[in-house]
Tab-separated table of C-alpha atoms in Angstrom:
chain	number	residue	atom	x	y	z
A	1	GLN	CA	22.485	-56.872	72.998
A	2	LEU	CA	25.513	-55.296	75.107
A	3	GLN	CA	27.502	-53.043	72.940
A	4	LEU	CA	30.506	-50.671	73.197
A	5	VAL	CA	31.184	-48.196	70.397
A	6	GLU	CA	34.464	-45.927	70.344
A	7	SER	CA	34.531	-42.623	68.638
A	8	GLY	CA	36.884	-39.677	68.364
A	9	GLY	CA	39.980	-41.104	66.760
A	10	LYS	CA	41.606	-38.866	63.996
A	11	LEU	CA	44.846	-37.625	62.588
A	12	VAL	CA	46.578	-35.249	65.040
A	13	GLN	CA	49.828	-33.412	64.870
A	14	PRO	CA	52.533	-34.299	67.504
A	15	GLY	CA	51.865	-32.023	70.497
A	16	GLY	CA	48.063	-32.031	70.155
A	17	SER	CA	45.273	-33.304	72.049
A	18	LEU	CA	42.208	-35.452	71.584
A	19	ARG	CA	39.305	-36.998	73.497
A	20	LEU	CA	38.135	-40.478	72.775
A	21	SER	CA	34.798	-41.711	74.099
A	22	CYS	CA	33.280	-45.135	74.878
A	23	ALA	CA	29.748	-45.311	74.612
A	24	ALA	CA	27.583	-48.214	76.019
A	25	SER	CA	24.221	-49.551	74.991
A	26	GLY	CA	22.217	-52.399	76.605
A	27	PHE	CA	23.814	-51.776	80.081
A	28	THR	CA	24.758	-49.236	82.485
A	29	LEU	CA	28.325	-48.781	82.294
A	30	ASP	CA	28.924	-47.293	85.759
A	31	ASN	CA	28.475	-50.678	87.099
A	32	TYR	CA	31.477	-51.954	85.184
A	33	ILE	CA	35.238	-51.628	85.267
A	34	VAL	CA	36.248	-49.931	81.982
A	35	GLY	CA	39.443	-50.136	80.450
A	36	TRP	CA	41.298	-48.323	77.330
A	37	PHE	CA	43.630	-50.358	75.325
A	38	ARG	CA	45.562	-49.857	72.159
A	39	GLN	CA	47.224	-51.945	69.335
A	40	ALA	CA	49.807	-50.684	66.934
A	41	PRO	CA	50.365	-52.979	63.788
A	42	GLY	CA	52.538	-55.945	64.645
A	43	LYS	CA	52.373	-55.119	68.438
A	44	GLU	CA	50.603	-56.651	71.352
A	45	ARG	CA	47.485	-55.067	72.722
A	46	GLU	CA	48.283	-53.136	75.695
A	47	GLY	CA	46.508	-51.450	78.382
A	48	VAL	CA	46.393	-47.547	78.447
A	49	SER	CA	44.163	-46.615	81.211
A	50	CYS	CA	41.257	-48.034	83.344
A	51	ILE	CA	38.650	-47.012	85.871
A	52	ARG	CA	37.117	-48.958	88.645
A	53	SER	CA	33.326	-49.068	89.157
A	54	TRP	CA	32.443	-48.749	92.921
A	55	SER	CA	35.721	-46.801	93.875
A	56	ALA	CA	36.291	-44.818	90.831
A	57	ASN	CA	40.017	-45.471	91.066
A	58	ARG	CA	42.035	-44.517	88.047
A	59	PHE	CA	45.167	-46.299	86.689
A	60	TYR	CA	47.443	-45.392	83.935
A	61	ALA	CA	50.246	-47.081	82.019
A	62	ASP	CA	53.800	-45.590	82.303
A	63	PRO	CA	53.918	-44.540	78.528
A	64	VAL	CA	50.943	-42.252	78.950
A	65	LYS	CA	51.294	-41.473	82.662
A	66	GLY	CA	50.736	-37.417	82.970
A	67	ARG	CA	49.153	-37.039	79.589
A	68	VAL	CA	46.216	-38.908	80.018
A	69	THR	CA	42.850	-38.609	81.937
A	70	ILE	CA	40.048	-41.239	82.164
A	71	SER	CA	36.680	-40.154	83.308
A	72	ARG	CA	33.087	-41.346	83.365
A	73	ASN	CA	30.115	-39.309	82.090
A	74	ASN	CA	27.215	-41.316	83.812
A	75	ALA	CA	24.653	-38.967	82.120
A	76	LEU	CA	25.629	-40.008	78.703
A	77	ASN	CA	26.603	-43.656	79.818
A	78	THR	CA	30.218	-43.219	78.371
A	79	VAL	CA	33.785	-43.328	79.626
A	80	ASP	CA	36.214	-40.748	78.023
A	81	LEU	CA	39.994	-40.754	77.513
A	82	GLN	CA	41.571	-37.450	77.171
A	83	ILE	CA	45.137	-37.574	75.694
A	84	ASP	CA	47.445	-34.538	75.678
A	85	SER	CA	51.003	-34.156	74.321
A	86	LEU	CA	50.380	-36.734	71.634
A	87	LYS	CA	53.475	-38.502	70.345
A	88	PRO	CA	53.849	-40.524	67.087
A	89	GLU	CA	54.363	-43.586	69.139
A	90	ASP	CA	50.771	-43.104	70.401
A	91	THR	CA	49.577	-44.105	66.846
A	92	ALA	CA	47.375	-47.184	67.305
A	93	LEU	CA	43.764	-48.577	67.015
A	94	TYR	CA	42.242	-47.683	70.548
A	95	TYR	CA	39.685	-50.019	72.228
A	96	CYS	CA	37.593	-49.825	75.142
A	97	ALA	CA	36.420	-52.786	77.193
A	98	ALA	CA	34.278	-53.397	80.129
A	99	THR	CA	33.833	-56.150	82.685
A	100	SER	CA	31.922	-57.024	85.834
A	101	ARG	CA	34.689	-59.328	87.014
A	102	THR	CA	37.393	-58.763	89.353
A	103	VAL	CA	40.482	-58.165	86.991
A	104	LYS	CA	43.802	-56.465	86.782
A	105	CYS	CA	42.370	-53.642	84.897
A	106	LEU	CA	45.339	-52.843	82.636
A	107	THR	CA	45.428	-56.493	81.486
A	108	LYS	CA	43.190	-57.219	78.663
A	109	GLU	CA	42.695	-60.879	79.791
A	110	GLY	CA	39.335	-61.157	81.728
A	111	TYR	CA	37.365	-58.357	80.064
A	112	GLU	CA	34.073	-59.503	78.858
A	113	TYR	CA	32.971	-56.752	76.240
A	114	TRP	CA	34.987	-54.943	73.587
A	115	GLY	CA	34.358	-52.224	71.189
A	116	GLN	CA	35.517	-52.249	67.407
A	117	GLY	CA	38.304	-49.639	68.114
A	118	THR	CA	38.843	-46.030	66.639
A	119	GLN	CA	42.080	-45.197	64.913
A	120	VAL	CA	44.498	-42.557	66.456
A	121	THR	CA	47.299	-41.361	64.035
A	122	VAL	CA	50.021	-38.906	65.170
A	123	TRP	CA	52.008	-37.393	62.365
A	124	GLY	CA	53.026	-34.196	61.026
């Protein structure tokens, strides 16, 4: 079965950094568009960053632009999200998603596969 698993979420102080990882099993992730999304309690799930397959073009949402880097590690079949200068408003459940379809990659509609999420809490 095709599966995505996020890891790396934790409690971090404001100004800190962390790296989230999205690991795929059952398929080769470098053939897919991959996006990172987040959802805070009571809020809509929103796009954070995404990376195309054939072009490897990267896209970032305005709230995280300049603080986030998305990258592929094809040897490990993962897509990572590096977040720097964390702010309390970054607190959310972070999901990765993948699709073989043509989509607006920062929009959650159209993605075929989703992970279960990893919690990021920025406080202190």
